[in-house]
Short mmCIF file of C-alpha atoms in Angstrom, two decimals:
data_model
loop_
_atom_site.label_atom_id
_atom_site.label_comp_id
_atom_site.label_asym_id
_atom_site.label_seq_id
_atom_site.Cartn_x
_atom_site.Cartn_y
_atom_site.Cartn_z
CA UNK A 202 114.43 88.84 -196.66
CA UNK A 203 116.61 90.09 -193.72
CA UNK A 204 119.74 88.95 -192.15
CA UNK A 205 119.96 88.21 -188.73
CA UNK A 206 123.36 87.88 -187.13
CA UNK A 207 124.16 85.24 -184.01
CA UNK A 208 127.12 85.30 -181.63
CA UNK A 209 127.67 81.80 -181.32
CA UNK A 210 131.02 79.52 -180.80
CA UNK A 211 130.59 76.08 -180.70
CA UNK A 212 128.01 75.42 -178.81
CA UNK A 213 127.19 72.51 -179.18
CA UNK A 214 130.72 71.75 -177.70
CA UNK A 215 129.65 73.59 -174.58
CA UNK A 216 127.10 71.71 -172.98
CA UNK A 217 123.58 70.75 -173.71
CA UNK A 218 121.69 74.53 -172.12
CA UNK A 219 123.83 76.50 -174.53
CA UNK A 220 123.48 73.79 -177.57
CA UNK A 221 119.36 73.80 -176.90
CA UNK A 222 119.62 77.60 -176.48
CA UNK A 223 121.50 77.57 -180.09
CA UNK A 224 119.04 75.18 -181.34
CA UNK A 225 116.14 76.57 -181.00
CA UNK A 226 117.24 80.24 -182.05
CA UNK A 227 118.34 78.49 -184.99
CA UNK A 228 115.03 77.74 -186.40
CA UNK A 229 114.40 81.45 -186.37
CA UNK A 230 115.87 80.96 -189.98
CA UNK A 231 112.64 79.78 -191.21
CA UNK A 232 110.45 80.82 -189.00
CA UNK A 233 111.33 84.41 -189.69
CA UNK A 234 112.50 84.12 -192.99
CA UNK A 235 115.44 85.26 -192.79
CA UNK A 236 119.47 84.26 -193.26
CA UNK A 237 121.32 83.34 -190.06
CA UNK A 238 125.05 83.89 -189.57
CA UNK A 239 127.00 81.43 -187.28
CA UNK A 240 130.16 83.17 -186.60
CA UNK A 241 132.31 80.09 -185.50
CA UNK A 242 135.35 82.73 -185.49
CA UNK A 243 134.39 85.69 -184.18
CA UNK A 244 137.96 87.28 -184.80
CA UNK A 245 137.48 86.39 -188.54
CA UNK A 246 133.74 87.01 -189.04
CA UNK A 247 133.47 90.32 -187.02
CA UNK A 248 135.05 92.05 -190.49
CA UNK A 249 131.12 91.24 -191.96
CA UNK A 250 129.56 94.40 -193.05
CA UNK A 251 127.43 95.41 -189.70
CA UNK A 252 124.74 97.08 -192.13
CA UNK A 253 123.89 93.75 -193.45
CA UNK A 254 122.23 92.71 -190.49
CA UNK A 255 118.80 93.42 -189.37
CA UNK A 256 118.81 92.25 -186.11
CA UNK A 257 121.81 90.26 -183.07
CA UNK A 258 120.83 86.82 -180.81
CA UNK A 259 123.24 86.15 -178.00
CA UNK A 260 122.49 82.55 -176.88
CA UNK A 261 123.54 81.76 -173.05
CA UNK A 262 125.90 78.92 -171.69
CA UNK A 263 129.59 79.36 -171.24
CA UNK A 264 130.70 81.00 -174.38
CA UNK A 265 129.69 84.73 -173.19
CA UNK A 266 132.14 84.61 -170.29
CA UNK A 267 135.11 84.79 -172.51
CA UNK A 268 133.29 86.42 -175.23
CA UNK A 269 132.78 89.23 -172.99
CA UNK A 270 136.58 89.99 -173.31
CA UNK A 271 136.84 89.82 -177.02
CA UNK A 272 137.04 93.36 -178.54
CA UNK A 273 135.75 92.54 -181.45
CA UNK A 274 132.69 91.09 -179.86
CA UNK A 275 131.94 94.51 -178.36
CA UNK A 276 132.79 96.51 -180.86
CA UNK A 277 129.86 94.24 -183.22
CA UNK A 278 127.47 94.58 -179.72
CA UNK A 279 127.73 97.81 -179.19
CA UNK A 280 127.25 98.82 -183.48
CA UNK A 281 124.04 97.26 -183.00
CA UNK A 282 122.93 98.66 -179.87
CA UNK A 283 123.83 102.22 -181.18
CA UNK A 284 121.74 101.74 -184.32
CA UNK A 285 118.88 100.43 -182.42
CA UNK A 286 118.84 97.34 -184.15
CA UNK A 287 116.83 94.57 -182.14
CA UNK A 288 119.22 92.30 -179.61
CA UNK A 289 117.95 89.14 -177.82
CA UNK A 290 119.73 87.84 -175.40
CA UNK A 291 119.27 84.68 -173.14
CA UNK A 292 120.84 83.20 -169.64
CA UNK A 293 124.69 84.20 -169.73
CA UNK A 294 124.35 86.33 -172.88
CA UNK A 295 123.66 89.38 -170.85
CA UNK A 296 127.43 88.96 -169.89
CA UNK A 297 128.27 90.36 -173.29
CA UNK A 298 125.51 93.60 -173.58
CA UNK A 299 127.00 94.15 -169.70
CA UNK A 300 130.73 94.38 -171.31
CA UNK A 301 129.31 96.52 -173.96
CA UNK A 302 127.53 98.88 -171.73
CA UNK A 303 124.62 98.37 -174.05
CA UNK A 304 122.34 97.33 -170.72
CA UNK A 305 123.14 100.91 -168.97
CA UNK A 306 119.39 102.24 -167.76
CA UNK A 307 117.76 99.64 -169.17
CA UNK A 308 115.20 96.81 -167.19
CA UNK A 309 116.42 93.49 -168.06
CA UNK A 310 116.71 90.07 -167.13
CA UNK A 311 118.66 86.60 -167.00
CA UNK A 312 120.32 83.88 -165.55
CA UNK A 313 119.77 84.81 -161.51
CA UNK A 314 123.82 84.41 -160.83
CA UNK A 315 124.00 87.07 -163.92
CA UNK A 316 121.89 89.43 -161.43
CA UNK A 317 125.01 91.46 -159.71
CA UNK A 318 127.39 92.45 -163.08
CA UNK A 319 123.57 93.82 -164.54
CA UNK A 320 123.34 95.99 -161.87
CA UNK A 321 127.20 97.01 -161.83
CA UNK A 322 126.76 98.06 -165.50
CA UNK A 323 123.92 99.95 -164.64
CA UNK A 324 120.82 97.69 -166.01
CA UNK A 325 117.82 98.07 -164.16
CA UNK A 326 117.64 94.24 -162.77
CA UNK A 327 114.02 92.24 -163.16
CA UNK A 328 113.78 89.50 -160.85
CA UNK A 329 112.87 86.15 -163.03
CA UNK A 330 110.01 84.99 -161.50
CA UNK A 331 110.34 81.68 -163.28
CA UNK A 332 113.09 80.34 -165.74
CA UNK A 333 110.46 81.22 -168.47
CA UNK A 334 110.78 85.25 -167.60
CA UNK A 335 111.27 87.35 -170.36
CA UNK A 336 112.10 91.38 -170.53
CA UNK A 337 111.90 94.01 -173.77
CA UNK A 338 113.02 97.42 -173.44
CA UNK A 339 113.82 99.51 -176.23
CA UNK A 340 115.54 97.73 -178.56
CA UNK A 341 117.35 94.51 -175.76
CA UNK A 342 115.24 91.74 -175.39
CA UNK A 343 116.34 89.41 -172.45
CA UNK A 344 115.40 85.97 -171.11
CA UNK A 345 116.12 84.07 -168.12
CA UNK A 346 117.10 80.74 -169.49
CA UNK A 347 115.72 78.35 -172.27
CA UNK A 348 112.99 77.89 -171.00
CA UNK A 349 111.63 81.50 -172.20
CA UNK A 350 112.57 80.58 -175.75
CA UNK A 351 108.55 81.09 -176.80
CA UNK A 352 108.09 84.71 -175.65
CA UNK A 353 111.71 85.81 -176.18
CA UNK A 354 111.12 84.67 -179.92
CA UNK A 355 107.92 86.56 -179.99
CA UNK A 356 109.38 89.54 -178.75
CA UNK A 357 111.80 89.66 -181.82
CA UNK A 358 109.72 88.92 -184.25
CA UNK A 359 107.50 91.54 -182.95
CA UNK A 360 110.87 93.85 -182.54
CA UNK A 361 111.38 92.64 -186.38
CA UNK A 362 108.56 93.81 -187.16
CA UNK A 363 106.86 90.72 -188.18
CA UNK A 364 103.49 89.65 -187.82
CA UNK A 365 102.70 85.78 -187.35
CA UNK A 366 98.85 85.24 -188.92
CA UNK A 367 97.36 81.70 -189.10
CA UNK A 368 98.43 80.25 -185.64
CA UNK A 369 95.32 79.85 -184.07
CA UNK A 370 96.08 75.98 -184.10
CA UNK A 371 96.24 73.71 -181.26
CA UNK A 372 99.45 71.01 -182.08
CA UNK A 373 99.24 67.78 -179.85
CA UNK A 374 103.25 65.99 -178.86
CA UNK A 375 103.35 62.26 -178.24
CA UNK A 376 105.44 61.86 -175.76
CA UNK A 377 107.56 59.10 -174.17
CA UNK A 378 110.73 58.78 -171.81
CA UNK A 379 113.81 59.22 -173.56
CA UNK A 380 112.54 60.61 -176.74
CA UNK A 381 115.28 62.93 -178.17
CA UNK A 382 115.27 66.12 -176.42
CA UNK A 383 116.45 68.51 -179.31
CA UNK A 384 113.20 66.37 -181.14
CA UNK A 385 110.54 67.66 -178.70
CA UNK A 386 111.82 70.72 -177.08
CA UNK A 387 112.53 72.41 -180.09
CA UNK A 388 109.66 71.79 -182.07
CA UNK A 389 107.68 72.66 -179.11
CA UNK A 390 108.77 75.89 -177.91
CA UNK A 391 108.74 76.85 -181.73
CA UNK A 392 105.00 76.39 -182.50
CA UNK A 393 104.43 78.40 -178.72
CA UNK A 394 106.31 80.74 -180.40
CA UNK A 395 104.13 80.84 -183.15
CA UNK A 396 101.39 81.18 -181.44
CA UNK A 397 99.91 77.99 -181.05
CA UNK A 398 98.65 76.25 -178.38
CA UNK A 399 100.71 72.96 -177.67
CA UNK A 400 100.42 70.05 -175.91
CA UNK A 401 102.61 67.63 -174.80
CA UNK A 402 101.06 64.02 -173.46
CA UNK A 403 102.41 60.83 -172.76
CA UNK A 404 101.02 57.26 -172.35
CA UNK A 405 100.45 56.61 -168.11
CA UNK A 406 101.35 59.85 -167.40
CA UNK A 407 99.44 63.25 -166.30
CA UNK A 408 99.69 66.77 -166.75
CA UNK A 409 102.80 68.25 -164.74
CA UNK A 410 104.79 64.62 -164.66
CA UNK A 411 108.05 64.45 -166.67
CA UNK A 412 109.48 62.58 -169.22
CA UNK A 413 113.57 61.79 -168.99
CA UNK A 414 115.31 62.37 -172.55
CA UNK A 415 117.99 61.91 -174.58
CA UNK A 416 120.55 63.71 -176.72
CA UNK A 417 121.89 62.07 -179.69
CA UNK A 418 124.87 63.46 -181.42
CA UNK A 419 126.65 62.91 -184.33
CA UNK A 420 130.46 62.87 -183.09
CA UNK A 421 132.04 60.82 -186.39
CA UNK A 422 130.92 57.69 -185.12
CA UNK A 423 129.00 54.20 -186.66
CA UNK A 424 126.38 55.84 -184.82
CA UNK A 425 125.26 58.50 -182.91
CA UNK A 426 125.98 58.91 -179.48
CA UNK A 427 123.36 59.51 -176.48
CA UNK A 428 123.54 61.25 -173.26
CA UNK A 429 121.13 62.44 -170.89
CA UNK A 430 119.14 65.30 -171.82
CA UNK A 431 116.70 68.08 -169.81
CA UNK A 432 113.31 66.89 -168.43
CA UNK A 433 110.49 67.48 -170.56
CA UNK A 434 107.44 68.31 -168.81
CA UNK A 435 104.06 67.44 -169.98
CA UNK A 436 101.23 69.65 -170.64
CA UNK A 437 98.20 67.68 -170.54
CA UNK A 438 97.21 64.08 -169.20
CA UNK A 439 96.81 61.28 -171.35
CA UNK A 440 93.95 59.34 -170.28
CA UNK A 441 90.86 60.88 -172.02
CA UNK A 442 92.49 62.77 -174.33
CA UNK A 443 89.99 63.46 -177.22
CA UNK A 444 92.12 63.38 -180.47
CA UNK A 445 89.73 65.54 -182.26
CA UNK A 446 89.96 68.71 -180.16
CA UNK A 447 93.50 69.19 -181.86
CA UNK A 448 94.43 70.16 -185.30
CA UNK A 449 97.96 68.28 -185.35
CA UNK A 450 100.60 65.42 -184.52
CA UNK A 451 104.30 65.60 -184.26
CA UNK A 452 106.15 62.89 -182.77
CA UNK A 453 108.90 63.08 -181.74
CA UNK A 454 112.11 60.35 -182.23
CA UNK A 455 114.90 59.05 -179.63
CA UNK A 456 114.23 55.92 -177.96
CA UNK A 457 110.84 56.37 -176.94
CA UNK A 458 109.06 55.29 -180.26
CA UNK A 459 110.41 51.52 -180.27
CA UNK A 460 108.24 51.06 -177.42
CA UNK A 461 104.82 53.98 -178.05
CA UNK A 462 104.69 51.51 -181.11
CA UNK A 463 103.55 48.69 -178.91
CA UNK A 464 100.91 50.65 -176.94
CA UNK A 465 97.46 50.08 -178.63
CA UNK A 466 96.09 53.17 -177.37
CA UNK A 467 99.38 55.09 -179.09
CA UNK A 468 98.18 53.50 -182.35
CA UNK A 469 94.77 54.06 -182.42
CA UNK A 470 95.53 57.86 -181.73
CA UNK A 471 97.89 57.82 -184.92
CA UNK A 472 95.74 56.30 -186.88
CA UNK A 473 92.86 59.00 -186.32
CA UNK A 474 95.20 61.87 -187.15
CA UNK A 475 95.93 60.29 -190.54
CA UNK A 476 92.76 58.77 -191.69
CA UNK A 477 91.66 62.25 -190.58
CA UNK A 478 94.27 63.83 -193.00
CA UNK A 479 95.06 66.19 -190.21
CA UNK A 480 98.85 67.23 -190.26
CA UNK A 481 101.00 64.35 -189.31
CA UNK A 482 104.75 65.90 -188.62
CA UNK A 483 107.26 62.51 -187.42
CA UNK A 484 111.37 62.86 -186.87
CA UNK A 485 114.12 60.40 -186.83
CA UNK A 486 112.45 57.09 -184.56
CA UNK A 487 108.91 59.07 -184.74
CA UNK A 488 108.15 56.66 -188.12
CA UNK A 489 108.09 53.62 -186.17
CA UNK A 490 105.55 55.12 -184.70
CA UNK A 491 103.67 55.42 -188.02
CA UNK A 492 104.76 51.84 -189.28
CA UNK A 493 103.34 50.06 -186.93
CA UNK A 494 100.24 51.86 -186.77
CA UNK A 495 99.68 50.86 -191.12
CA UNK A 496 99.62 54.58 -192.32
CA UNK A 497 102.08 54.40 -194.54
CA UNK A 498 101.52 52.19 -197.13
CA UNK A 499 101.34 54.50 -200.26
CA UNK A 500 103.14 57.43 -198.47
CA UNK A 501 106.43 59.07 -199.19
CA UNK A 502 108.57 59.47 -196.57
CA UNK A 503 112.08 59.77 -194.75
CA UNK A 504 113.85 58.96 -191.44
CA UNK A 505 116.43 58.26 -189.63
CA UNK A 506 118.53 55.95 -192.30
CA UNK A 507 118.13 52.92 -189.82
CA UNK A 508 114.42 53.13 -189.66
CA UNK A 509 114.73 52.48 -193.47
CA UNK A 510 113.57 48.97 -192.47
CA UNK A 511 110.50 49.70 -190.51
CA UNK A 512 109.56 52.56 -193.12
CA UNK A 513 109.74 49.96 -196.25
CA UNK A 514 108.19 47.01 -194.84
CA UNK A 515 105.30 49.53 -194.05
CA UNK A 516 104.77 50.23 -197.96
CA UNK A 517 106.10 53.56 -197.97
CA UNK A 518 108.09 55.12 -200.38
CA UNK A 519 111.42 55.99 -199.16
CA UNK A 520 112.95 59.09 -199.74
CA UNK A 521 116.48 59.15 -199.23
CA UNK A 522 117.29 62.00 -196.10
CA UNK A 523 120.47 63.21 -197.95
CA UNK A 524 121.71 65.51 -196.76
CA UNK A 525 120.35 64.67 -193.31
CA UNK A 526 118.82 67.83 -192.90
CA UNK A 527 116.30 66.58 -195.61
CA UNK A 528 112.89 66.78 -194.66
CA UNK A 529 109.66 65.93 -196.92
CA UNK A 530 105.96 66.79 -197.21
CA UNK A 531 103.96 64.28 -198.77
CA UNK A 532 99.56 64.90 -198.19
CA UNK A 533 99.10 65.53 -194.62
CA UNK A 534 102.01 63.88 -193.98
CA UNK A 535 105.81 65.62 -192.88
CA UNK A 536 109.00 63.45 -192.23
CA UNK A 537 112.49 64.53 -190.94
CA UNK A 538 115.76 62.20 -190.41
CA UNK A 539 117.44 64.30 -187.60
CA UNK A 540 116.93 67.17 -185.67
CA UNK A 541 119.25 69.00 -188.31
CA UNK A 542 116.35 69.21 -190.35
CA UNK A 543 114.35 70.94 -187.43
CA UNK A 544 114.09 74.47 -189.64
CA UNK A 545 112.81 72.62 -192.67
CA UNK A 546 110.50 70.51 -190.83
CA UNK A 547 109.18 73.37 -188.79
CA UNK A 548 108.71 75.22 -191.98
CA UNK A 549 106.93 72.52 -193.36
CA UNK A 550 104.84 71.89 -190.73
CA UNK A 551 103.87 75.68 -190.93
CA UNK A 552 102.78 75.48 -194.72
CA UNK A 553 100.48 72.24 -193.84
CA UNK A 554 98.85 74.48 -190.66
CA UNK A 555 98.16 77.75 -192.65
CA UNK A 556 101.15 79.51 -190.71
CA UNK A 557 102.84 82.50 -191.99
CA UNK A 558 105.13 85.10 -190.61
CA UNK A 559 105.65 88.42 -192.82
CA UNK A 560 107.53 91.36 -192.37
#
């Protein structure tokens, strides 16, 4: 098992790019296998033995422009760039390996606006084609923004040296406006980093629309909160989509799965997966979904506490999602609560599909 260190200071506090960006780096922990580090104080943490660590992510946002003056930042950036211990980097992080001088000679690539300080420190600047653009050389990986989360994940692992076997899968998403964006980006981009080949469709919608979605947050309200999250684009179209030419489900939660559970053609689909024991993975709202299409009866399963209701009158078993990071496997079947659980529902998911990353 390694240990993989992460610059990251609240970020969920600093908007939803850098929280997504620190979301879906964060399921590296399983995916990789190894321990991840949140240094919420960098002052205090930076005293962490530096040859613990096996390998340094810098997510993006807002964090690396005054990170880039901390000291003791540098001084950890610069320890790992020295030892030629793997970096990745994404959007703003490159602020930080700029500060460090740890991009000097070296092609790399991020945010556009991040473009003139990577030349000034002396990087050798790659224009990002698209927002997906990723960059290795040597031992700095860099990404353009989160939407290269797939192939900057596969560089590390690869940097790592890992080696991902089993992924020759093809994972369907059921979409719908306002699902929870955490719920289907991160899932998403982590199977494409896998590997796999995912798609994403939605009910009256084609390949290249979008689907509007929601964050919820858990702020120490009755409730969670909800505020507008990215667009999700979809991969495929909908109408004639053949069930059988994929080897999974996940569906995701947010508001979305009240109303997919009306949608006959949304049922039927569900109800294919499961009576063909295929992998079924479901999160938070996603086991409406799965009520109201009659697969549960007999099952064990979680969700989000208030879809208790829907889960019991279906004739599941409920399994209690304490803490809320809980996530179960029962058959072909895997349940979450909340995107907290997104490493141990990823990892799950993996185990059902035959997925394994080894170092």
């Amino acid at each position: 098992m390694g240990l993989l260190l992460m610059l990251h200071v609240l970020a969920r506090k600093l908007g939803i790019f850098a929280a997504l960006q620190f979301m879906i780096l964060l399921v590296i922990r399983l995916i990789l296998r190894v321990v991840v580090i949140i240094l919420l104080s960098m002052q205090h943490s930076m005293k962490l033995m530096f040859g613990k660590y096996d390998g340094l992510v810098i997510p993006g946002g807002r964090a690396p422009e005054y990170l880039a003056m901390n000291e003791s930042v540098l001084d950890c950036v610069r320890k790992f760039s020295d030892s030629g211990k793997p970096i990745a980097s994404v959007c703003h992080g490159q602020l930080i390996l700029a500060a460090a001088n740890s991009v000097k000679g070296l092609k790399c690539t991020a945010y556009p606006a991040v473009k003139p300080v990577l030349i000034d420190a002396g990087a050798h600047w790659v224009e990002p084609e698209t927002m997906k653009a990723c960059v290795a050389d040597g031992n700095i990986i860099t990404g353009a923004t989160y939407e290269g989360h797939p192939e900057l994940i596969q560089l590390f692992v690869k940097a790592l040296g890992g080696k991902i076997t089993g992924s020759d899968k093809k994972i369907l998403f059921l979409c719908g406006d306002f699902m929870e964006d955490y719920e289907v980006t991160v899932p998403f981009q982590s199977l494409e980093a896998l590997g796999c080949h995912v798609d994403a469709v939605c009910p009256k919608k084609k390949a290249g629309d979008t689907c509007p979605t929601a964050v919820h947050d858990f702020e120490g309200d009755q409730t969670y909160s909800e505020k507008p999250g990215h667009s999700f684009t979809l991969t495929a179209s909908y109408e004639g989509l053949d069930a059988s030419n994929y080897d999974a489900l996940v569906i995701p939660g947010g508001r979305a799965p009240e109303y997919l559970a009306l949608d006959e053609t949304v049922i039927a689909l569900v109800k294919e997966f499961m009576h063909s024991k295929k992998p079924v993975a479901s999160i938070c709202h996603g086991q409406q979904i799965l009520a109201a299409a009659g697969v549960l009866k007999g099952r064990k399963c979680t969700a989000y506490p208030a879809v208790k209701l829907n889960v019991v009158l279906g004739g599941a078993t409920w399994l209690e999602p304490d803490p809320i990071d809980r996530c179960y496997t029962h058959e072909n079947l895997v349940t979450g609560a909340a995107w907290p659980g997104h490493p141990q529902f990823i990892s799950q998911l993996m185990a059902l599909l035959g997925i394994r990353v080894s170092f």
